[in-house]
Amino acid sequence: PVTTFGLAVNLRYAGDSRAPVPVREWMIKEMYRHGFGQKTNPQWKDLTPEQVLSDKRAAIVMVGAYVPPGARKGQRTDIIVQALPGSDTSSLVGGNLYQCELRIMGANPINPGGSVNNYVEARGPLFINPAYALEVPKPMEGEVRTGSRVATILGGGVVSADRAIHLRVRTPQYSISRAMEAVINQRFQADADKPRIDGRGMCVAEAQDEGYIHLYVPHKYEQNWEHFVAIVNHLYINLTPSAAAQRARELVAEAKRPGAPLRDISFAFEGLGPVASPYIAELLMHPVPEVAFAAAKAGTYLQDPASEDALMRMAQMPGHPFRIDAIQVLGDLPQNPAIARALSPCLDDSETQVRIEAYKALCHIDDPRIPTPILSKKINDSFILDVVETTGKPMIYATRAGEPRLAIFGSRQMLKMPLTFSAFDTRLTISQNPNKPQFLTVFYRGEELQEPIAALTRPLVVELAARLGGGSDDRFRFGYGEVVAMLQSMADTGKVSSTFVLQDLPGLEEAFGDVADASTGRDVGQPATSGGAPGNPVGVNARAPAGNGVPPARPN
């Protein structure tokens, strides 16, 4: 875990920068260092840090993240932001976090900034629990409402340095550690992308001494470091072709036995490399689904066409016990037209999880030569809007970890007319236009605007989501979290005839979100439960509506 103190701006007059003296002084120094009140910065030369901190649209916050195991420089991870304990910040709705650097024990109120090494750089728009995102923040009274004081930045952290995974030799001996280093580098020589310390090419493993070997997760496995480590743990020291063939025959025989450790056998097949593919073939049609899937999974990662075909059949077979697992494995593979054709029908399936996993797998395809039923558009550098052409039931799916993506299953999804919808204490209203009944009128009179905004839109879910997020010239600039909250509210109240699905958080919420009332003083870097989740790549730049006095968040 790494933490720091940061500056959140563009809050809805719900911020408070009250903080311990060392924290406030450190924040003022950081703000001067980044250009506030400096004559060399024309935009902020007349805006001092003290002026910004006295504005109710700004707040000093605690920022935390987990550096994923085996993280590589440039990899992205999710960020958690929390209002300071004891402050009067009532809500982080609508906020943006300025760039800050996360360090070990960086959110220490006695020693702000923490250690010297910078592990993660964070910035971006804050994503609030949709249950609170449409409320107008009110001054804190009585019990603190924790839900609106904690936010996430989806993919908002960039890892600053490689983090090695350490392999410890049980019986320290330099010849053993060197032999293990050689075997690992031999198996992953095609994927190695870490320069050696001595400059002799690239590597995956480097022996530090007789007791430790450093493992650097190749970018190919960046999203699944557990998979990489599992292969390493199942490597044989002797990987000569004859020895590997003998091991493959032994693994096939073992896999056929009742109660065989199929997960270990699958990883051992992968460790042997392409030499194992011919031996895997006889297991692909095994009558026991567990055996067939274990073999097909290993063969698919070894780029065996027969295994890939078997896995695609599993992915398309209704009721197959490993259908979702097969779709997830296919999503890990390099972009392939055959896989796109196999997964596209899964978008029409009656099972929600099958549709979501197929969508996630197809989202990784960005080659224009590979046609998919998904049309993607970046909305105001805030989120990606995916329109999924499907004949299945209408559905809306929103991520809340990794890359911010909003998927509309069915391009012709309509809002039910007549429609009346309001949010932010009626500052935003969406209603049927009396003069043009086939259109909706979107009206917003936010405090940050000099004059209200009004626009006409067709009652299409896709068009409304794009317009609210800033995909047109109407000056609407609602954040990803606010757009998601609006669509969820409409679905819950029956204004949209579709199922709304919000992604489950993969562990990060347990680490930072399950925090007692913010006034208890628990540091954001002190997890409520053990463990964390690896982050996902791709994030967003910090953009927000300009307000009077507080400048909009920006990348630098």
Coordinates of C-alpha atoms in Angstrom, one line a residue:
P1 CA 0.0 0.0 0.0
V2 CA 1.2 3.5 -0.9
T3 CA -0.5 6.8 0.2
T4 CA -0.2 10.5 0.1
F5 CA -2.2 13.7 0.7
G6 CA -3.8 15.3 -2.4
L7 CA -5.9 18.2 -3.5
A8 CA -9.4 17.6 -4.9
V9 CA -11.1 20.4 -6.7
N10 CA -14.4 21.2 -8.5
L11 CA -16.4 19.8 -5.5
R12 CA -20.0 21.1 -5.2
Y13 CA -19.2 23.5 -2.4
A14 CA -18.8 20.6 -0.1
G15 CA -15.1 20.7 0.5
D16 CA -13.0 21.7 3.5
S17 CA -9.2 22.0 3.7
R18 CA -8.9 21.9 7.5
A19 CA -5.9 19.6 8.2
P20 CA -3.1 19.1 10.8
V21 CA -0.6 21.9 10.6
P22 CA 2.2 19.8 9.0
V23 CA -0.2 18.5 6.4
R24 CA -1.5 22.0 5.4
E25 CA 2.1 23.4 5.3
W26 CA 3.2 20.5 3.2
M27 CA 0.3 20.9 0.8
I28 CA 1.0 24.7 0.4
K29 CA 4.6 23.9 -0.5
E30 CA 3.4 21.3 -3.0
M31 CA 1.0 23.8 -4.6
Y32 CA 3.7 26.4 -5.0
R33 CA 5.9 23.7 -6.5
H34 CA 3.3 22.9 -9.1
G35 CA 2.7 26.5 -10.2
F36 CA 0.1 28.1 -7.9
G37 CA 0.9 31.8 -7.3
Q38 CA 4.0 31.6 -9.6
K39 CA 4.6 34.4 -12.1
T40 CA 6.0 31.9 -14.5
N41 CA 2.5 30.3 -14.7
P42 CA 0.2 32.9 -16.3
Q43 CA -3.0 30.8 -15.6
W44 CA -2.4 30.7 -11.8
K45 CA -0.1 33.6 -11.1
D46 CA -2.8 35.5 -9.2
L47 CA -4.1 32.4 -7.4
T48 CA -2.3 31.6 -4.2
P49 CA -2.5 28.2 -2.5
E50 CA -4.1 29.8 0.5
Q51 CA -6.9 31.2 -1.7
V52 CA -7.6 27.8 -3.2
L53 CA -7.6 26.0 0.2
S54 CA -10.1 28.5 1.5
D55 CA -12.6 27.7 -1.4
K56 CA -15.4 25.3 -0.6
R57 CA -14.9 23.6 -4.0
A58 CA -11.4 22.4 -2.9
A59 CA -10.4 19.9 -0.2
I60 CA -7.3 18.2 1.1
V61 CA -7.8 14.5 0.8
M62 CA -6.0 11.2 1.6
V63 CA -5.1 9.2 -1.5
G64 CA -4.2 5.5 -1.5
A65 CA -3.5 2.6 -3.8
Y66 CA -2.0 -0.9 -3.9
V67 CA 1.0 -1.4 -6.2
P68 CA 0.0 -4.7 -7.9
P69 CA 2.4 -7.6 -7.4
G70 CA 4.9 -7.7 -10.3
A71 CA 3.7 -4.3 -11.5
R72 CA 5.7 -2.8 -14.4
K73 CA 6.5 0.8 -15.0
G74 CA 3.6 2.5 -16.8
Q75 CA 1.0 0.0 -15.6
R76 CA -2.2 1.5 -14.3
T77 CA -4.0 0.8 -11.1
D78 CA -7.1 2.1 -9.3
I79 CA -6.9 4.9 -6.7
I80 CA -8.9 5.4 -3.6
V81 CA -9.6 8.9 -2.3
Q82 CA -10.9 9.7 1.2
A83 CA -11.9 12.9 2.9
L84 CA -9.6 13.8 5.8
P85 CA -10.7 12.6 9.2
G86 CA -12.1 15.4 11.2
S87 CA -12.6 17.7 8.2
D88 CA -16.0 19.1 7.2
T89 CA -15.8 17.8 3.6
S90 CA -19.3 16.3 3.3
S91 CA -19.0 14.9 -0.2
L92 CA -16.5 14.3 -3.0
V93 CA -19.2 14.2 -5.7
G94 CA -18.1 15.9 -8.9
G95 CA -14.5 16.3 -7.8
N96 CA -11.2 15.9 -9.6
L97 CA -7.8 15.0 -8.0
Y98 CA -4.8 17.0 -9.0
Q99 CA -1.6 15.0 -9.8
C100 CA 0.1 13.6 -6.7
E101 CA 2.8 11.1 -5.9
L102 CA 2.1 8.1 -3.7
R103 CA 4.8 6.7 -1.4
I104 CA 5.1 4.3 1.5
M105 CA 3.5 5.9 4.6
G106 CA 2.9 9.1 2.5
A107 CA -0.3 10.0 4.4
N108 CA 1.4 10.3 7.7
P109 CA 0.1 13.5 9.3
I110 CA 3.4 13.9 11.2
N111 CA 5.6 13.4 8.2
P112 CA 3.5 14.2 5.1
G113 CA 5.0 12.9 1.8
G114 CA 6.4 9.7 3.4
S115 CA 9.5 8.0 2.0
V116 CA 11.7 9.2 -0.8
N117 CA 10.7 6.7 -3.5
N118 CA 7.6 7.5 -5.6
Y119 CA 5.7 4.4 -6.5
V120 CA 2.5 5.7 -8.1
E121 CA 1.4 9.0 -9.8
A122 CA -2.3 9.6 -9.5
R123 CA -4.8 12.0 -10.9
G124 CA -8.3 12.1 -12.5
P125 CA -12.0 12.4 -11.9
L126 CA -13.5 10.9 -8.8
F127 CA -16.0 8.1 -9.1
I128 CA -18.6 8.0 -6.2
N129 CA -20.9 5.2 -5.3
P130 CA -23.9 5.8 -7.6
A131 CA -26.2 5.8 -4.6
Y132 CA -24.8 9.2 -3.6
A133 CA -23.7 10.6 -6.9
L134 CA -26.9 12.5 -7.7
E135 CA -27.3 14.1 -4.3
V136 CA -26.6 17.8 -3.6
P137 CA -24.0 17.8 -0.8
K138 CA -25.2 19.3 2.4
P139 CA -23.1 20.7 5.3
M140 CA -22.1 18.0 7.7
E141 CA -24.5 17.6 10.6
G142 CA -24.3 14.9 13.2
E143 CA -23.1 11.5 11.9
V144 CA -20.7 11.5 9.0
R145 CA -22.0 9.9 5.8
T146 CA -19.0 7.8 4.8
G147 CA -20.2 6.7 1.4
S148 CA -20.0 10.2 -0.2
R149 CA -16.6 10.9 1.5
V150 CA -14.9 8.0 -0.2
A151 CA -14.3 7.8 -4.0
T152 CA -12.2 5.9 -6.5
I153 CA -10.3 7.0 -9.7
L154 CA -10.7 4.2 -12.2
G155 CA -7.3 3.4 -13.6
G156 CA -6.1 6.8 -12.3
G157 CA -2.7 5.6 -11.0
V158 CA 0.4 5.1 -13.1
V159 CA 3.1 2.9 -11.5
S160 CA 6.5 4.7 -11.5
A161 CA 8.9 1.8 -11.3
D162 CA 9.1 -2.0 -11.9
R163 CA 8.2 -4.1 -8.8
A164 CA 9.9 -7.5 -8.9
I165 CA 8.4 -10.7 -7.5
H166 CA 11.0 -12.4 -5.3
L167 CA 11.5 -16.2 -5.7
R168 CA 13.3 -17.5 -2.6
V169 CA 15.5 -20.6 -2.9
R170 CA 14.8 -23.0 0.0
T171 CA 18.5 -24.2 0.2
P172 CA 20.5 -21.1 -0.8
Q173 CA 23.2 -22.0 -3.3
Y174 CA 24.4 -19.8 -6.1
S175 CA 24.6 -22.7 -8.7
I176 CA 20.9 -23.5 -8.0
S177 CA 19.7 -19.9 -8.3
R178 CA 21.6 -19.5 -11.5
A179 CA 20.2 -22.7 -12.9
M180 CA 16.7 -21.6 -12.0
E181 CA 17.3 -18.2 -13.6
A182 CA 18.4 -19.9 -16.8
V183 CA 15.4 -22.2 -17.0
I184 CA 12.9 -19.4 -16.4
N185 CA 14.6 -17.2 -19.0
Q186 CA 14.7 -20.1 -21.5
R187 CA 11.0 -20.7 -21.1
F188 CA 10.0 -17.0 -21.5
Q189 CA 12.7 -15.9 -23.9
A190 CA 10.1 -14.8 -26.5
D191 CA 8.3 -12.6 -23.9
A192 CA 11.3 -11.1 -22.0
D193 CA 11.2 -7.3 -21.9
K194 CA 13.2 -6.3 -18.9
P195 CA 16.8 -5.1 -19.6
R196 CA 19.4 -7.0 -17.7
I197 CA 21.5 -5.0 -15.1
D198 CA 24.7 -5.9 -16.9
G199 CA 23.2 -4.8 -20.3
R200 CA 23.3 -8.3 -21.8
G201 CA 19.9 -8.2 -23.5
M202 CA 16.4 -8.8 -22.0
C203 CA 15.4 -11.2 -19.2
V204 CA 12.4 -12.3 -17.1
A205 CA 14.5 -13.6 -14.1
E206 CA 17.7 -12.3 -12.6
A207 CA 19.4 -14.0 -9.7
Q208 CA 20.2 -11.5 -7.0
D209 CA 22.4 -13.9 -5.0
E210 CA 22.4 -17.5 -3.8
G211 CA 19.0 -17.1 -2.0
Y212 CA 16.8 -14.8 -4.2
I213 CA 15.7 -14.6 -7.8
H214 CA 13.9 -11.5 -9.1
L215 CA 11.0 -12.1 -11.4
Y216 CA 9.7 -9.4 -13.8
V217 CA 6.3 -10.1 -15.1
P218 CA 6.3 -9.7 -18.9
H219 CA 3.9 -7.2 -20.3
K220 CA 2.1 -10.1 -22.0
Y221 CA 1.0 -11.3 -18.5
E222 CA 0.5 -7.8 -17.1
Q223 CA -3.2 -8.3 -16.5
N224 CA -2.7 -11.7 -14.9
W225 CA 0.5 -11.9 -12.9
E226 CA -0.9 -15.0 -11.0
H227 CA -0.9 -16.9 -14.3
F228 CA 2.8 -16.0 -14.9
V229 CA 3.8 -17.0 -11.4
A230 CA 1.9 -20.3 -11.6
I231 CA 3.8 -21.3 -14.8
V232 CA 7.1 -20.4 -13.1
N233 CA 6.2 -22.6 -10.1
H234 CA 5.5 -25.5 -12.4
L235 CA 8.6 -25.4 -14.5
Y236 CA 10.9 -28.4 -14.7
I237 CA 14.7 -27.8 -14.4
N238 CA 15.4 -30.0 -17.4
L239 CA 13.6 -28.6 -20.5
T240 CA 15.4 -30.5 -23.2
P241 CA 13.0 -31.8 -25.9
S242 CA 13.4 -35.4 -25.0
A243 CA 12.9 -34.8 -21.2
A244 CA 9.9 -32.5 -22.0
A245 CA 8.3 -35.1 -24.1
Q246 CA 8.6 -37.7 -21.4
R247 CA 7.1 -35.3 -18.8
A248 CA 4.2 -34.6 -21.2
R249 CA 3.4 -38.3 -21.5
E250 CA 3.5 -38.6 -17.7
L251 CA 1.2 -35.6 -17.3
V252 CA -1.3 -37.1 -19.8
A253 CA -1.4 -40.4 -17.9
E254 CA -1.9 -38.6 -14.6
A255 CA -4.7 -36.3 -15.9
K256 CA -6.8 -39.4 -16.8
R257 CA -6.8 -40.6 -13.2
P258 CA -9.7 -39.8 -10.9
G259 CA -9.0 -36.9 -8.6
A260 CA -5.9 -35.7 -10.5
P261 CA -4.6 -32.2 -9.7
L262 CA -5.8 -30.8 -13.0
R263 CA -4.9 -27.2 -12.3
D264 CA -1.3 -28.1 -11.6
I265 CA -1.2 -30.4 -14.6
S266 CA -2.5 -27.6 -16.9
F267 CA 0.2 -25.2 -15.7
A268 CA 2.9 -27.9 -16.0
F269 CA 1.8 -28.4 -19.6
E270 CA 2.3 -24.7 -20.2
G271 CA 5.7 -24.8 -18.6
L272 CA 6.8 -27.5 -21.0
G273 CA 6.1 -25.2 -24.0
P274 CA 4.9 -26.1 -27.5
V275 CA 6.5 -29.6 -27.3
A276 CA 3.5 -30.6 -25.1
S277 CA 0.9 -29.7 -27.7
P278 CA 0.8 -33.1 -29.5
Y279 CA 0.3 -34.9 -26.2
I280 CA -2.5 -32.6 -25.1
A281 CA -4.6 -33.5 -28.2
E282 CA -5.8 -36.8 -26.8
L283 CA -7.3 -35.1 -23.8
L284 CA -9.3 -32.5 -25.7
M285 CA -12.3 -34.9 -26.3
H286 CA -12.1 -36.5 -22.8
P287 CA -15.6 -37.2 -21.5
V288 CA -14.8 -35.5 -18.1
P289 CA -15.3 -31.7 -18.7
E290 CA -12.7 -30.8 -16.1
V291 CA -10.0 -32.8 -17.9
A292 CA -11.0 -31.5 -21.4
F293 CA -11.0 -27.9 -20.1
A294 CA -7.6 -28.2 -18.3
A295 CA -6.0 -29.6 -21.5
A296 CA -7.7 -27.0 -23.8
K297 CA -6.7 -24.1 -21.6
A298 CA -3.0 -25.2 -21.6
G299 CA -3.0 -25.9 -25.3
T300 CA -4.7 -22.6 -26.1
Y301 CA -2.0 -20.6 -24.3
L302 CA 0.6 -22.7 -26.2
Q303 CA -1.1 -21.5 -29.5
D304 CA -2.3 -24.9 -30.4
P305 CA -5.2 -24.6 -33.0
A306 CA -7.0 -27.7 -32.0
S307 CA -7.1 -26.6 -28.3
E308 CA -8.3 -23.2 -29.4
D309 CA -11.1 -24.8 -31.4
A310 CA -12.1 -26.9 -28.4
L311 CA -12.2 -23.9 -26.1
M312 CA -14.3 -22.0 -28.6
R313 CA -16.8 -24.9 -28.6
M314 CA -17.0 -24.8 -24.8
A315 CA -17.6 -21.0 -24.9
Q316 CA -20.5 -21.4 -27.3
M317 CA -22.1 -24.4 -25.5
P318 CA -25.0 -23.5 -23.2
G319 CA -24.8 -25.1 -19.8
H320 CA -21.1 -26.1 -20.1
P321 CA -19.6 -26.0 -16.6
F322 CA -16.6 -24.2 -17.9
R323 CA -18.2 -21.8 -20.4
I324 CA -17.4 -18.6 -18.6
D325 CA -13.8 -19.8 -17.9
A326 CA -13.4 -20.6 -21.6
I327 CA -14.5 -17.1 -22.6
Q328 CA -12.1 -15.5 -20.1
V329 CA -9.2 -17.6 -21.5
L330 CA -10.1 -16.6 -25.1
G331 CA -10.1 -13.0 -24.0
D332 CA -6.5 -13.3 -22.9
L333 CA -5.3 -14.4 -26.4
P334 CA -3.9 -12.2 -29.1
Q335 CA -6.5 -10.5 -31.4
N336 CA -8.0 -13.1 -33.7
P337 CA -10.9 -13.0 -36.2
A338 CA -11.9 -16.6 -35.4
I339 CA -12.2 -15.8 -31.7
A340 CA -14.3 -12.6 -32.5
R341 CA -16.7 -14.7 -34.6
A342 CA -17.0 -17.3 -31.8
L343 CA -17.6 -14.9 -29.0
S344 CA -20.0 -12.5 -30.9
P345 CA -23.0 -14.8 -30.5
C346 CA -22.4 -15.0 -26.8
L347 CA -23.5 -11.3 -26.6
D348 CA -27.1 -12.5 -27.3
D349 CA -27.1 -15.2 -24.6
S350 CA -29.8 -15.4 -22.0
E351 CA -27.2 -15.6 -19.2
T352 CA -26.0 -12.2 -18.1
Q353 CA -22.5 -13.2 -16.9
V354 CA -21.9 -14.9 -20.3
R355 CA -22.8 -11.7 -22.1
I356 CA -20.6 -9.6 -19.9
E357 CA -17.5 -11.8 -20.2
A358 CA -17.9 -12.0 -24.0
Y359 CA -18.2 -8.2 -24.1
K360 CA -15.0 -7.8 -21.9
A361 CA -13.1 -10.2 -24.2
L362 CA -14.2 -8.4 -27.4
C363 CA -13.3 -5.0 -25.9
H364 CA -9.7 -6.0 -26.1
I365 CA -9.8 -6.2 -29.9
D366 CA -8.7 -2.8 -31.3
D367 CA -7.7 -4.1 -34.8
P368 CA -10.0 -2.5 -37.4
R369 CA -9.5 -5.5 -39.6
I370 CA -11.3 -7.7 -37.1
P371 CA -15.0 -6.9 -37.2
T372 CA -16.9 -7.0 -33.8
P373 CA -20.4 -6.0 -32.8
I374 CA -19.1 -3.3 -30.5
L375 CA -18.8 0.4 -31.5
S376 CA -16.7 2.4 -29.1
K377 CA -16.4 6.1 -28.6
K378 CA -14.4 8.2 -26.1
I379 CA -16.6 10.7 -24.3
N380 CA -14.8 13.9 -23.3
D381 CA -11.7 12.1 -22.1
S382 CA -13.8 10.8 -19.3
F383 CA -15.1 7.3 -20.3
I384 CA -15.6 5.0 -23.2
L385 CA -19.1 4.5 -24.4
D386 CA -19.6 1.1 -26.1
V387 CA -22.6 0.4 -28.2
V388 CA -23.1 -3.4 -28.4
E389 CA -25.3 -4.6 -31.3
T390 CA -27.3 -7.6 -30.0
T391 CA -30.5 -9.4 -30.4
G392 CA -30.7 -10.3 -26.7
K393 CA -32.4 -8.5 -24.0
P394 CA -31.5 -4.8 -23.4
M395 CA -28.8 -4.3 -20.8
I396 CA -26.6 -1.6 -19.4
Y397 CA -23.2 -2.5 -18.0
A398 CA -20.8 -0.1 -16.2
T399 CA -17.3 -0.8 -14.9
R400 CA -16.1 0.6 -11.6
A401 CA -12.6 -0.7 -11.6
G402 CA -9.9 -0.3 -14.2
E403 CA -10.9 1.4 -17.4
P404 CA -14.1 3.4 -17.2
R405 CA -16.5 1.9 -19.8
L406 CA -20.2 2.2 -20.2
A407 CA -21.8 -0.5 -22.4
I408 CA -25.3 -0.2 -23.9
F409 CA -26.5 -3.6 -25.1
G410 CA -28.8 -2.6 -28.0
S411 CA -28.2 0.5 -30.0
R412 CA -32.0 1.3 -30.1
Q413 CA -32.7 1.2 -26.4
M414 CA -35.4 3.8 -25.7
L415 CA -36.4 5.7 -22.7
K416 CA -40.0 5.3 -21.7
M417 CA -42.2 8.2 -22.8
P418 CA -43.6 10.4 -21.3
L419 CA -40.5 10.9 -19.1
T420 CA -39.8 13.1 -16.1
F421 CA -36.4 12.8 -14.3
S422 CA -34.6 15.1 -12.0
A423 CA -31.3 15.0 -10.0
F424 CA -29.1 17.3 -7.9
D425 CA -32.2 18.7 -6.1
T426 CA -34.0 19.4 -9.5
R427 CA -31.0 21.4 -10.9
L428 CA -31.0 18.8 -13.6
T429 CA -34.3 17.9 -15.3
I430 CA -35.0 15.6 -18.3
S431 CA -38.5 15.7 -19.6
Q432 CA -40.6 15.3 -22.7
N433 CA -40.6 18.4 -24.8
P434 CA -44.2 19.7 -25.1
N435 CA -43.7 21.1 -28.6
K436 CA -41.8 18.2 -29.9
P437 CA -43.1 15.1 -28.1
Q438 CA -40.6 12.8 -29.9
F439 CA -37.7 14.6 -28.2
L440 CA -36.5 15.2 -24.6
T441 CA -35.4 18.5 -23.1
V442 CA -32.3 18.3 -20.9
F443 CA -32.0 21.3 -18.6
Y444 CA -29.3 22.0 -16.1
R445 CA -28.7 25.1 -13.8
G446 CA -25.6 24.1 -11.9
E447 CA -23.9 26.5 -9.4
E448 CA -20.7 26.3 -11.5
L449 CA -22.4 27.7 -14.6
Q450 CA -22.9 31.4 -15.4
E451 CA -26.2 30.6 -17.2
P452 CA -28.3 27.4 -17.5
I453 CA -27.9 24.9 -20.3
A454 CA -30.8 23.4 -22.3
A455 CA -30.7 21.0 -25.2
L456 CA -33.0 18.7 -27.2
T457 CA -32.2 15.0 -27.6
R458 CA -33.9 11.9 -28.9
P459 CA -35.0 9.4 -26.2
L460 CA -32.2 7.0 -27.1
V461 CA -30.2 5.7 -24.1
V462 CA -27.0 5.9 -26.1
E463 CA -27.6 9.5 -27.3
L464 CA -28.6 10.7 -23.8
A465 CA -25.5 9.1 -22.2
A466 CA -23.2 10.6 -24.8
R467 CA -24.7 14.1 -24.5
L468 CA -24.6 14.2 -20.7
G469 CA -21.0 13.1 -20.6
G470 CA -19.9 15.9 -23.0
G471 CA -20.0 14.1 -26.3
S472 CA -21.7 17.1 -28.0
D473 CA -21.4 20.9 -28.0
D474 CA -24.1 21.5 -25.4
R475 CA -21.6 22.2 -22.6
F476 CA -22.9 19.3 -20.5
R477 CA -19.8 17.9 -18.7
F478 CA -21.1 15.3 -16.2
G479 CA -18.5 12.8 -15.0
Y480 CA -18.6 9.1 -15.6
G481 CA -19.9 8.4 -12.1
E482 CA -22.7 10.9 -12.5
V483 CA -23.8 9.5 -15.9
V484 CA -23.7 5.9 -14.5
A485 CA -25.8 7.0 -11.5
M486 CA -28.4 8.7 -13.7
L487 CA -28.8 5.6 -15.9
Q488 CA -29.0 3.3 -12.9
S489 CA -31.6 5.5 -11.3
M490 CA -33.7 5.5 -14.5
A491 CA -33.4 1.7 -14.7
D492 CA -34.4 1.2 -11.1
T493 CA -37.5 3.4 -11.5
G494 CA -38.6 1.8 -14.7
K495 CA -37.8 4.7 -17.0
V496 CA -35.5 2.4 -19.0
S497 CA -36.7 -1.1 -20.1
S498 CA -33.3 -2.8 -19.5
T499 CA -31.3 -4.5 -16.8
F500 CA -28.6 -2.4 -15.2
V501 CA -25.4 -4.2 -14.1
L502 CA -22.6 -2.6 -12.1
Q503 CA -19.3 -4.3 -12.0
D504 CA -18.3 -6.0 -8.8
L505 CA -15.2 -4.5 -7.3
P506 CA -12.3 -7.1 -7.4
G507 CA -11.0 -6.6 -3.8
L508 CA -10.0 -3.0 -3.8
E509 CA -13.2 -2.0 -2.1
E510 CA -12.5 -4.4 0.7
A511 CA -9.0 -2.9 1.1
F512 CA -9.9 0.8 1.2
G513 CA -13.6 1.2 0.9
D514 CA -14.7 -0.8 3.9
V515 CA -13.5 2.0 6.2
A516 CA -15.2 3.1 9.4
D517 CA -16.7 6.6 9.6
A518 CA -14.1 9.0 8.2
S519 CA -14.0 10.8 11.5
T520 CA -12.4 7.8 13.2
G521 CA -9.0 8.7 12.0
R522 CA -8.1 5.5 10.2
D523 CA -5.5 6.3 7.5
V524 CA -6.6 5.4 4.0
G525 CA -3.4 3.4 3.6
Q526 CA -4.4 1.2 6.6
P527 CA -6.5 -1.6 5.0
A528 CA -9.7 -2.7 6.8
T529 CA -9.1 -6.2 5.4
S530 CA -5.9 -7.9 4.2
G531 CA -5.1 -8.3 0.5
G532 CA -5.6 -6.2 -2.6
A533 CA -6.4 -6.5 -6.3
P534 CA -4.1 -6.0 -9.2
G535 CA -4.9 -2.9 -11.1
N536 CA -6.0 -2.6 -14.8
P537 CA -4.4 -0.5 -17.5
V538 CA -5.7 2.5 -19.2
G539 CA -7.1 5.5 -17.4
V540 CA -8.4 9.0 -18.0
N541 CA -6.9 12.5 -18.1
A542 CA -8.2 15.0 -15.5
R543 CA -10.7 17.3 -17.0
A544 CA -13.5 19.3 -15.3
P545 CA -15.7 22.3 -15.8
A546 CA -13.9 25.5 -14.9
G547 CA -15.2 27.3 -11.9
N548 CA -14.7 30.8 -10.5
G549 CA -11.5 30.8 -8.4
V550 CA -10.7 27.0 -8.5
P551 CA -9.0 26.1 -11.8
P552 CA -10.0 22.9 -13.6
A553 CA -7.9 19.8 -13.0
R554 CA -5.3 19.2 -15.7
P555 CA -2.8 16.5 -16.4
N556 CA 0.3 18.3 -15.0

